[in-house]
mmCIF file of N, CA and C in Angstrom:
data_model
loop_
_atom_site.group_PDB
_atom_site.id
_atom_site.type_symbol
_atom_site.label_atom_id
_atom_site.label_comp_id
_atom_site.label_asym_id
_atom_site.label_seq_id
_atom_site.Cartn_x
_atom_site.Cartn_y
_atom_site.Cartn_z
ATOM 1 N N MET A 1 15.109 14.526 -20.788
ATOM 2 C CA MET A 1 14.100 13.857 -19.981
ATOM 3 C C MET A 1 14.790 13.154 -18.806
ATOM 4 N N SER A 2 14.148 13.143 -17.687
ATOM 5 C CA SER A 2 14.686 12.522 -16.479
ATOM 6 C C SER A 2 14.747 11.008 -16.619
ATOM 7 N N ARG A 3 15.795 10.416 -16.092
ATOM 8 C CA ARG A 3 15.919 8.955 -16.101
ATOM 9 C C ARG A 3 15.018 8.318 -15.050
ATOM 10 N N LEU A 4 14.398 9.133 -14.202
ATOM 11 C CA LEU A 4 13.517 8.638 -13.154
ATOM 12 C C LEU A 4 12.411 7.753 -13.717
ATOM 13 N N PHE A 5 11.943 8.063 -14.900
ATOM 14 C CA PHE A 5 10.817 7.338 -15.484
ATOM 15 C C PHE A 5 11.253 6.261 -16.474
ATOM 16 N N GLU A 6 12.556 6.009 -16.579
ATOM 17 C CA GLU A 6 13.061 4.957 -17.454
ATOM 18 C C GLU A 6 13.066 3.623 -16.718
ATOM 19 N N PRO A 7 12.884 2.509 -17.446
ATOM 20 C CA PRO A 7 12.968 1.188 -16.813
ATOM 21 C C PRO A 7 14.355 0.950 -16.229
ATOM 22 N N TRP A 8 14.402 0.047 -15.258
ATOM 23 C CA TRP A 8 15.666 -0.294 -14.599
ATOM 24 C C TRP A 8 15.648 -1.780 -14.274
ATOM 25 N N SER A 9 16.792 -2.441 -14.421
ATOM 26 C CA SER A 9 16.888 -3.877 -14.135
ATOM 27 C C SER A 9 18.137 -4.177 -13.337
ATOM 28 N N LEU A 10 18.011 -5.199 -12.503
ATOM 29 C CA LEU A 10 19.145 -5.740 -11.752
ATOM 30 C C LEU A 10 18.910 -7.239 -11.669
ATOM 31 N N GLY A 11 19.717 -8.011 -12.378
ATOM 32 C CA GLY A 11 19.494 -9.452 -12.419
ATOM 33 C C GLY A 11 18.111 -9.743 -12.980
ATOM 34 N N GLN A 12 17.321 -10.510 -12.237
ATOM 35 C CA GLN A 12 15.974 -10.867 -12.694
ATOM 36 C C GLN A 12 14.917 -9.824 -12.324
ATOM 37 N N LEU A 13 15.299 -8.815 -11.558
ATOM 38 C CA LEU A 13 14.359 -7.765 -11.170
ATOM 39 C C LEU A 13 14.308 -6.697 -12.253
ATOM 40 N N SER A 14 13.130 -6.484 -12.803
ATOM 41 C CA SER A 14 12.933 -5.433 -13.805
ATOM 42 C C SER A 14 11.827 -4.510 -13.320
ATOM 43 N N LEU A 15 12.134 -3.228 -13.248
ATOM 44 C CA LEU A 15 11.165 -2.235 -12.796
ATOM 45 C C LEU A 15 10.794 -1.329 -13.964
ATOM 46 N N PRO A 16 9.532 -0.902 -14.039
ATOM 47 C CA PRO A 16 9.116 -0.036 -15.141
ATOM 48 C C PRO A 16 9.646 1.394 -15.021
ATOM 49 N N ASN A 17 10.075 1.758 -13.816
ATOM 50 C CA ASN A 17 10.652 3.086 -13.577
ATOM 51 C C ASN A 17 11.544 3.001 -12.340
ATOM 52 N N ARG A 18 12.171 4.093 -11.986
ATOM 53 C CA ARG A 18 13.128 4.099 -10.872
ATOM 54 C C ARG A 18 12.545 4.698 -9.595
ATOM 55 N N ILE A 19 11.243 4.790 -9.525
ATOM 56 C CA ILE A 19 10.579 5.328 -8.339
ATOM 57 C C ILE A 19 10.399 4.206 -7.324
ATOM 58 N N VAL A 20 10.938 4.412 -6.129
ATOM 59 C CA VAL A 20 10.864 3.416 -5.058
ATOM 60 C C VAL A 20 10.181 4.055 -3.854
ATOM 61 N N ILE A 21 9.176 3.368 -3.324
ATOM 62 C CA ILE A 21 8.521 3.831 -2.097
ATOM 63 C C ILE A 21 9.252 3.183 -0.930
ATOM 64 N N ALA A 22 9.924 4.004 -0.149
ATOM 65 C CA ALA A 22 10.741 3.522 0.968
ATOM 66 C C ALA A 22 9.856 2.959 2.079
ATOM 67 N N PRO A 23 10.417 2.047 2.887
ATOM 68 C CA PRO A 23 9.644 1.489 3.998
ATOM 69 C C PRO A 23 9.342 2.555 5.047
ATOM 70 N N MET A 24 8.111 2.532 5.526
ATOM 71 C CA MET A 24 7.669 3.489 6.545
ATOM 72 C C MET A 24 6.937 2.720 7.633
ATOM 73 N N CYS A 25 7.480 2.690 8.834
ATOM 74 C CA CYS A 25 6.816 1.988 9.938
ATOM 75 C C CYS A 25 5.457 2.625 10.206
ATOM 76 N N GLN A 26 4.435 1.800 10.297
ATOM 77 C CA GLN A 26 3.078 2.286 10.546
ATOM 78 C C GLN A 26 2.637 2.060 11.990
ATOM 79 N N TYR A 27 3.344 1.205 12.711
ATOM 80 C CA TYR A 27 3.009 0.919 14.114
ATOM 81 C C TYR A 27 1.521 0.601 14.264
ATOM 82 N N SER A 28 1.020 -0.274 13.376
ATOM 83 C CA SER A 28 -0.404 -0.605 13.355
ATOM 84 C C SER A 28 -0.677 -2.099 13.371
ATOM 85 N N ALA A 29 0.355 -2.919 13.563
ATOM 86 C CA ALA A 29 0.165 -4.370 13.573
ATOM 87 C C ALA A 29 -0.294 -4.830 14.957
ATOM 88 N N HIS A 30 -0.956 -5.968 14.988
ATOM 89 C CA HIS A 30 -1.390 -6.587 16.242
ATOM 90 C C HIS A 30 -0.669 -7.923 16.368
ATOM 91 N N ASP A 31 0.176 -8.056 17.382
ATOM 92 C CA ASP A 31 1.012 -9.254 17.552
ATOM 93 C C ASP A 31 1.835 -9.536 16.299
ATOM 94 N N GLY A 32 2.281 -8.475 15.638
ATOM 95 C CA GLY A 32 3.118 -8.609 14.454
ATOM 96 C C GLY A 32 2.353 -8.835 13.163
ATOM 97 N N THR A 33 1.039 -8.951 13.242
ATOM 98 C CA THR A 33 0.221 -9.305 12.082
ATOM 99 C C THR A 33 -0.394 -8.062 11.444
ATOM 100 N N PRO A 34 -0.277 -7.938 10.104
ATOM 101 C CA PRO A 34 -0.890 -6.800 9.429
ATOM 102 C C PRO A 34 -2.412 -6.900 9.476
ATOM 103 N N GLY A 35 -3.055 -5.742 9.450
ATOM 104 C CA GLY A 35 -4.513 -5.712 9.495
ATOM 105 C C GLY A 35 -5.092 -4.845 8.397
ATOM 106 N N ASP A 36 -6.301 -4.372 8.624
ATOM 107 C CA ASP A 36 -7.000 -3.575 7.620
ATOM 108 C C ASP A 36 -6.232 -2.309 7.248
ATOM 109 N N TRP A 37 -5.586 -1.672 8.233
ATOM 110 C CA TRP A 37 -4.822 -0.460 7.920
ATOM 111 C C TRP A 37 -3.752 -0.756 6.877
ATOM 112 N N HIS A 38 -3.059 -1.874 7.024
ATOM 113 C CA HIS A 38 -2.012 -2.223 6.063
ATOM 114 C C HIS A 38 -2.607 -2.469 4.677
ATOM 115 N N ARG A 39 -3.764 -3.109 4.622
ATOM 116 C CA ARG A 39 -4.412 -3.354 3.326
ATOM 117 C C ARG A 39 -4.743 -2.025 2.627
ATOM 118 N N VAL A 40 -5.305 -1.098 3.362
ATOM 119 C CA VAL A 40 -5.674 0.194 2.773
ATOM 120 C C VAL A 40 -4.421 0.989 2.407
ATOM 121 N N HIS A 41 -3.505 1.129 3.345
ATOM 122 C CA HIS A 41 -2.303 1.944 3.145
ATOM 123 C C HIS A 41 -1.431 1.392 2.016
ATOM 124 N N LEU A 42 -1.083 0.115 2.107
ATOM 125 C CA LEU A 42 -0.193 -0.466 1.104
ATOM 126 C C LEU A 42 -0.904 -0.661 -0.231
ATOM 127 N N GLY A 43 -2.201 -0.966 -0.180
ATOM 128 C CA GLY A 43 -2.962 -1.073 -1.423
ATOM 129 C C GLY A 43 -2.976 0.248 -2.177
ATOM 130 N N HIS A 44 -3.147 1.329 -1.451
ATOM 131 C CA HIS A 44 -3.124 2.666 -2.059
ATOM 132 C C HIS A 44 -1.751 2.955 -2.670
ATOM 133 N N LEU A 45 -0.694 2.687 -1.927
ATOM 134 C CA LEU A 45 0.658 2.938 -2.437
ATOM 135 C C LEU A 45 0.973 2.062 -3.648
ATOM 136 N N ALA A 46 0.462 0.833 -3.647
ATOM 137 C CA ALA A 46 0.721 -0.084 -4.760
ATOM 138 C C ALA A 46 0.130 0.431 -6.066
ATOM 139 N N LEU A 47 -0.901 1.235 -5.983
ATOM 140 C CA LEU A 47 -1.548 1.785 -7.179
ATOM 141 C C LEU A 47 -0.950 3.121 -7.613
ATOM 142 N N SER A 48 0.128 3.545 -6.986
ATOM 143 C CA SER A 48 0.703 4.874 -7.231
ATOM 144 C C SER A 48 1.457 5.012 -8.545
ATOM 145 N N GLY A 49 1.856 3.893 -9.147
ATOM 146 C CA GLY A 49 2.662 3.959 -10.356
ATOM 147 C C GLY A 49 4.153 3.827 -10.097
ATOM 148 N N ALA A 50 4.552 3.716 -8.831
ATOM 149 C CA ALA A 50 5.969 3.504 -8.497
ATOM 150 C C ALA A 50 6.425 2.146 -9.029
ATOM 151 N N GLY A 51 7.725 1.999 -9.192
ATOM 152 C CA GLY A 51 8.269 0.740 -9.678
ATOM 153 C C GLY A 51 8.447 -0.303 -8.598
ATOM 154 N N LEU A 52 8.677 0.125 -7.352
ATOM 155 C CA LEU A 52 8.953 -0.799 -6.251
ATOM 156 C C LEU A 52 8.362 -0.244 -4.965
ATOM 157 N N LEU A 53 7.725 -1.119 -4.207
ATOM 158 C CA LEU A 53 7.174 -0.780 -2.897
ATOM 159 C C LEU A 53 7.863 -1.651 -1.856
ATOM 160 N N ILE A 54 8.523 -1.018 -0.881
ATOM 161 C CA ILE A 54 9.196 -1.755 0.186
ATOM 162 C C ILE A 54 8.329 -1.682 1.435
ATOM 163 N N LEU A 55 7.886 -2.852 1.918
ATOM 164 C CA LEU A 55 7.079 -2.907 3.130
ATOM 165 C C LEU A 55 7.925 -2.548 4.333
ATOM 166 N N GLU A 56 7.258 -2.043 5.344
ATOM 167 C CA GLU A 56 7.905 -1.509 6.539
ATOM 168 C C GLU A 56 8.776 -2.526 7.271
ATOM 169 N N ALA A 57 9.589 -2.031 8.185
ATOM 170 C CA ALA A 57 10.450 -2.879 9.008
ATOM 171 C C ALA A 57 9.618 -4.009 9.606
ATOM 172 N N THR A 58 10.068 -5.240 9.373
ATOM 173 C CA THR A 58 9.343 -6.432 9.797
ATOM 174 C C THR A 58 10.275 -7.263 10.662
ATOM 175 N N ALA A 59 9.930 -7.382 11.926
ATOM 176 C CA ALA A 59 10.809 -8.037 12.901
ATOM 177 C C ALA A 59 10.849 -9.547 12.688
ATOM 178 N N ILE A 60 12.011 -10.129 12.936
ATOM 179 C CA ILE A 60 12.172 -11.573 12.791
ATOM 180 C C ILE A 60 11.900 -12.315 14.090
ATOM 181 N N SER A 61 11.703 -11.583 15.183
ATOM 182 C CA SER A 61 11.327 -12.185 16.467
ATOM 183 C C SER A 61 10.543 -11.146 17.262
ATOM 184 N N PRO A 62 9.672 -11.594 18.172
ATOM 185 C CA PRO A 62 8.911 -10.625 18.969
ATOM 186 C C PRO A 62 9.819 -9.687 19.757
ATOM 187 N N GLU A 63 10.941 -10.207 20.230
ATOM 188 C CA GLU A 63 11.874 -9.397 21.020
ATOM 189 C C GLU A 63 12.616 -8.376 20.162
ATOM 190 N N GLY A 64 12.607 -8.560 18.857
ATOM 191 C CA GLY A 64 13.335 -7.681 17.956
ATOM 192 C C GLY A 64 12.509 -6.555 17.373
ATOM 193 N N ARG A 65 11.277 -6.403 17.843
ATOM 194 C CA ARG A 65 10.427 -5.330 17.315
ATOM 195 C C ARG A 65 10.884 -3.972 17.847
ATOM 196 N N ILE A 66 10.702 -2.947 17.032
ATOM 197 C CA ILE A 66 10.979 -1.576 17.451
ATOM 198 C C ILE A 66 9.932 -1.139 18.465
ATOM 199 N N SER A 67 8.689 -1.552 18.229
ATOM 200 C CA SER A 67 7.578 -1.266 19.138
ATOM 201 C C SER A 67 6.644 -2.475 19.127
ATOM 202 N N PRO A 68 5.748 -2.587 20.093
ATOM 203 C CA PRO A 68 4.817 -3.720 20.112
ATOM 204 C C PRO A 68 3.883 -3.760 18.897
ATOM 205 N N GLN A 69 3.761 -2.654 18.174
ATOM 206 C CA GLN A 69 2.868 -2.608 17.020
ATOM 207 C C GLN A 69 3.576 -2.803 15.678
ATOM 208 N N ASP A 70 4.832 -3.229 15.693
ATOM 209 C CA ASP A 70 5.562 -3.463 14.444
ATOM 210 C C ASP A 70 5.100 -4.746 13.772
ATOM 211 N N LEU A 71 5.277 -4.779 12.443
ATOM 212 C CA LEU A 71 5.040 -6.019 11.717
ATOM 213 C C LEU A 71 6.051 -7.063 12.158
ATOM 214 N N GLY A 72 5.654 -8.321 12.044
ATOM 215 C CA GLY A 72 6.545 -9.413 12.377
ATOM 216 C C GLY A 72 6.459 -10.520 11.354
ATOM 217 N N LEU A 73 7.482 -11.325 11.325
ATOM 218 C CA LEU A 73 7.508 -12.522 10.487
ATOM 219 C C LEU A 73 8.138 -13.630 11.318
ATOM 220 N N TYR A 74 7.495 -13.910 12.452
ATOM 221 C CA TYR A 74 8.031 -14.874 13.409
ATOM 222 C C TYR A 74 6.992 -15.894 13.850
ATOM 223 N N SER A 75 5.828 -15.893 13.226
ATOM 224 C CA SER A 75 4.809 -16.892 13.571
ATOM 225 C C SER A 75 4.052 -17.298 12.313
ATOM 226 N N ASP A 76 3.374 -18.426 12.399
ATOM 227 C CA ASP A 76 2.559 -18.875 11.269
ATOM 228 C C ASP A 76 1.466 -17.855 10.951
ATOM 229 N N ALA A 77 0.898 -17.237 11.992
ATOM 230 C CA ALA A 77 -0.149 -16.233 11.781
ATOM 231 C C ALA A 77 0.403 -15.019 11.036
ATOM 232 N N ASN A 78 1.609 -14.578 11.404
ATOM 233 C CA ASN A 78 2.245 -13.455 10.695
ATOM 234 C C ASN A 78 2.452 -13.810 9.227
ATOM 235 N N GLU A 79 3.008 -14.994 8.996
ATOM 236 C CA GLU A 79 3.307 -15.423 7.630
ATOM 237 C C GLU A 79 2.034 -15.498 6.787
ATOM 238 N N ALA A 80 0.982 -16.082 7.337
ATOM 239 C CA ALA A 80 -0.274 -16.218 6.596
ATOM 240 C C ALA A 80 -0.881 -14.854 6.279
ATOM 241 N N ALA A 81 -0.863 -13.943 7.238
ATOM 242 C CA ALA A 81 -1.440 -12.613 7.019
ATOM 243 C C ALA A 81 -0.627 -11.816 5.999
ATOM 244 N N LEU A 82 0.703 -11.924 6.060
ATOM 245 C CA LEU A 82 1.532 -11.230 5.067
ATOM 246 C C LEU A 82 1.314 -11.821 3.676
ATOM 247 N N ALA A 83 1.155 -13.144 3.592
ATOM 248 C CA ALA A 83 0.881 -13.783 2.302
ATOM 249 C C ALA A 83 -0.449 -13.291 1.735
ATOM 250 N N ASP A 84 -1.472 -13.178 2.583
ATOM 251 C CA ASP A 84 -2.764 -12.645 2.137
ATOM 252 C C ASP A 84 -2.627 -11.203 1.659
ATOM 253 N N LEU A 85 -1.845 -10.410 2.379
ATOM 254 C CA LEU A 85 -1.623 -9.015 2.003
ATOM 255 C C LEU A 85 -0.947 -8.926 0.634
ATOM 256 N N VAL A 86 0.070 -9.744 0.417
ATOM 257 C CA VAL A 86 0.772 -9.750 -0.870
ATOM 258 C C VAL A 86 -0.175 -10.189 -1.988
ATOM 259 N N ARG A 87 -0.978 -11.237 -1.748
ATOM 260 C CA ARG A 87 -1.941 -11.680 -2.758
ATOM 261 C C ARG A 87 -2.928 -10.560 -3.105
ATOM 262 N N MET A 88 -3.402 -9.859 -2.090
ATOM 263 C CA MET A 88 -4.339 -8.765 -2.323
ATOM 264 C C MET A 88 -3.695 -7.672 -3.173
ATOM 265 N N ILE A 89 -2.475 -7.277 -2.823
ATOM 266 C CA ILE A 89 -1.782 -6.236 -3.586
ATOM 267 C C ILE A 89 -1.578 -6.690 -5.026
ATOM 268 N N ARG A 90 -1.116 -7.912 -5.206
ATOM 269 C CA ARG A 90 -0.832 -8.408 -6.559
ATOM 270 C C ARG A 90 -2.094 -8.572 -7.400
ATOM 271 N N SER A 91 -3.246 -8.728 -6.767
ATOM 272 C CA SER A 91 -4.487 -8.863 -7.530
ATOM 273 C C SER A 91 -4.910 -7.532 -8.154
ATOM 274 N N PHE A 92 -4.384 -6.412 -7.644
ATOM 275 C CA PHE A 92 -4.760 -5.097 -8.145
ATOM 276 C C PHE A 92 -3.625 -4.345 -8.824
ATOM 277 N N ALA A 93 -2.390 -4.663 -8.511
ATOM 278 C CA ALA A 93 -1.268 -3.862 -9.007
ATOM 279 C C ALA A 93 -0.074 -4.758 -9.350
ATOM 280 N N PRO A 94 0.598 -4.473 -10.453
ATOM 281 C CA PRO A 94 1.761 -5.272 -10.847
ATOM 282 C C PRO A 94 3.068 -4.809 -10.200
ATOM 283 N N ILE A 95 3.004 -3.984 -9.188
ATOM 284 C CA ILE A 95 4.194 -3.393 -8.572
ATOM 285 C C ILE A 95 5.101 -4.467 -7.954
ATOM 286 N N ALA A 96 6.412 -4.268 -8.069
ATOM 287 C CA ALA A 96 7.372 -5.146 -7.393
ATOM 288 C C ALA A 96 7.330 -4.842 -5.897
ATOM 289 N N LEU A 97 7.478 -5.894 -5.091
ATOM 290 C CA LEU A 97 7.420 -5.746 -3.636
ATOM 291 C C LEU A 97 8.714 -6.222 -3.001
ATOM 292 N N ALA A 98 9.096 -5.565 -1.925
ATOM 293 C CA ALA A 98 10.235 -5.981 -1.108
ATOM 294 C C ALA A 98 9.819 -5.814 0.348
ATOM 295 N N LEU A 99 10.577 -6.411 1.239
ATOM 296 C CA LEU A 99 10.270 -6.364 2.665
ATOM 297 C C LEU A 99 11.546 -6.015 3.413
ATOM 298 N N GLN A 100 11.472 -5.071 4.328
ATOM 299 C CA GLN A 100 12.620 -4.702 5.149
ATOM 300 C C GLN A 100 12.607 -5.565 6.407
ATOM 301 N N LEU A 101 13.517 -6.532 6.485
ATOM 302 C CA LEU A 101 13.646 -7.344 7.693
ATOM 303 C C LEU A 101 14.377 -6.534 8.751
ATOM 304 N N SER A 102 13.972 -6.719 10.013
ATOM 305 C CA SER A 102 14.609 -5.928 11.065
ATOM 306 C C SER A 102 14.734 -6.719 12.357
ATOM 307 N N HIS A 103 15.645 -6.260 13.182
ATOM 308 C CA HIS A 103 15.783 -6.734 14.561
ATOM 309 C C HIS A 103 16.366 -5.572 15.346
ATOM 310 N N ALA A 104 15.589 -5.060 16.290
ATOM 311 C CA ALA A 104 15.986 -3.849 17.001
ATOM 312 C C ALA A 104 16.718 -4.127 18.307
ATOM 313 N N GLY A 105 17.090 -5.345 18.545
ATOM 314 C CA GLY A 105 17.697 -5.576 19.832
ATOM 315 C C GLY A 105 18.820 -6.507 19.794
#
């Protein structure tokens, strides 16, 4: 049997399997803030049965975005919207979440 479906742990992180959904830039944010597309897209992926979902490249400053539509974590509005997104995902799926921090410049 493949080890892909076996649990895996690293420190305090325990995953039910070794399937990881890699970060994929969606270029759908507005001023760095996630919107309805992120709720639908990430909510769907969270229900996939994977052990870990990594959110797309998230810029630490507006100047560090890959494109104007990238996610950001550089304002209170960004932080609040990402927190709401995480709460929504966690209300439906027990999947572990990670975030890819980025700076393109």
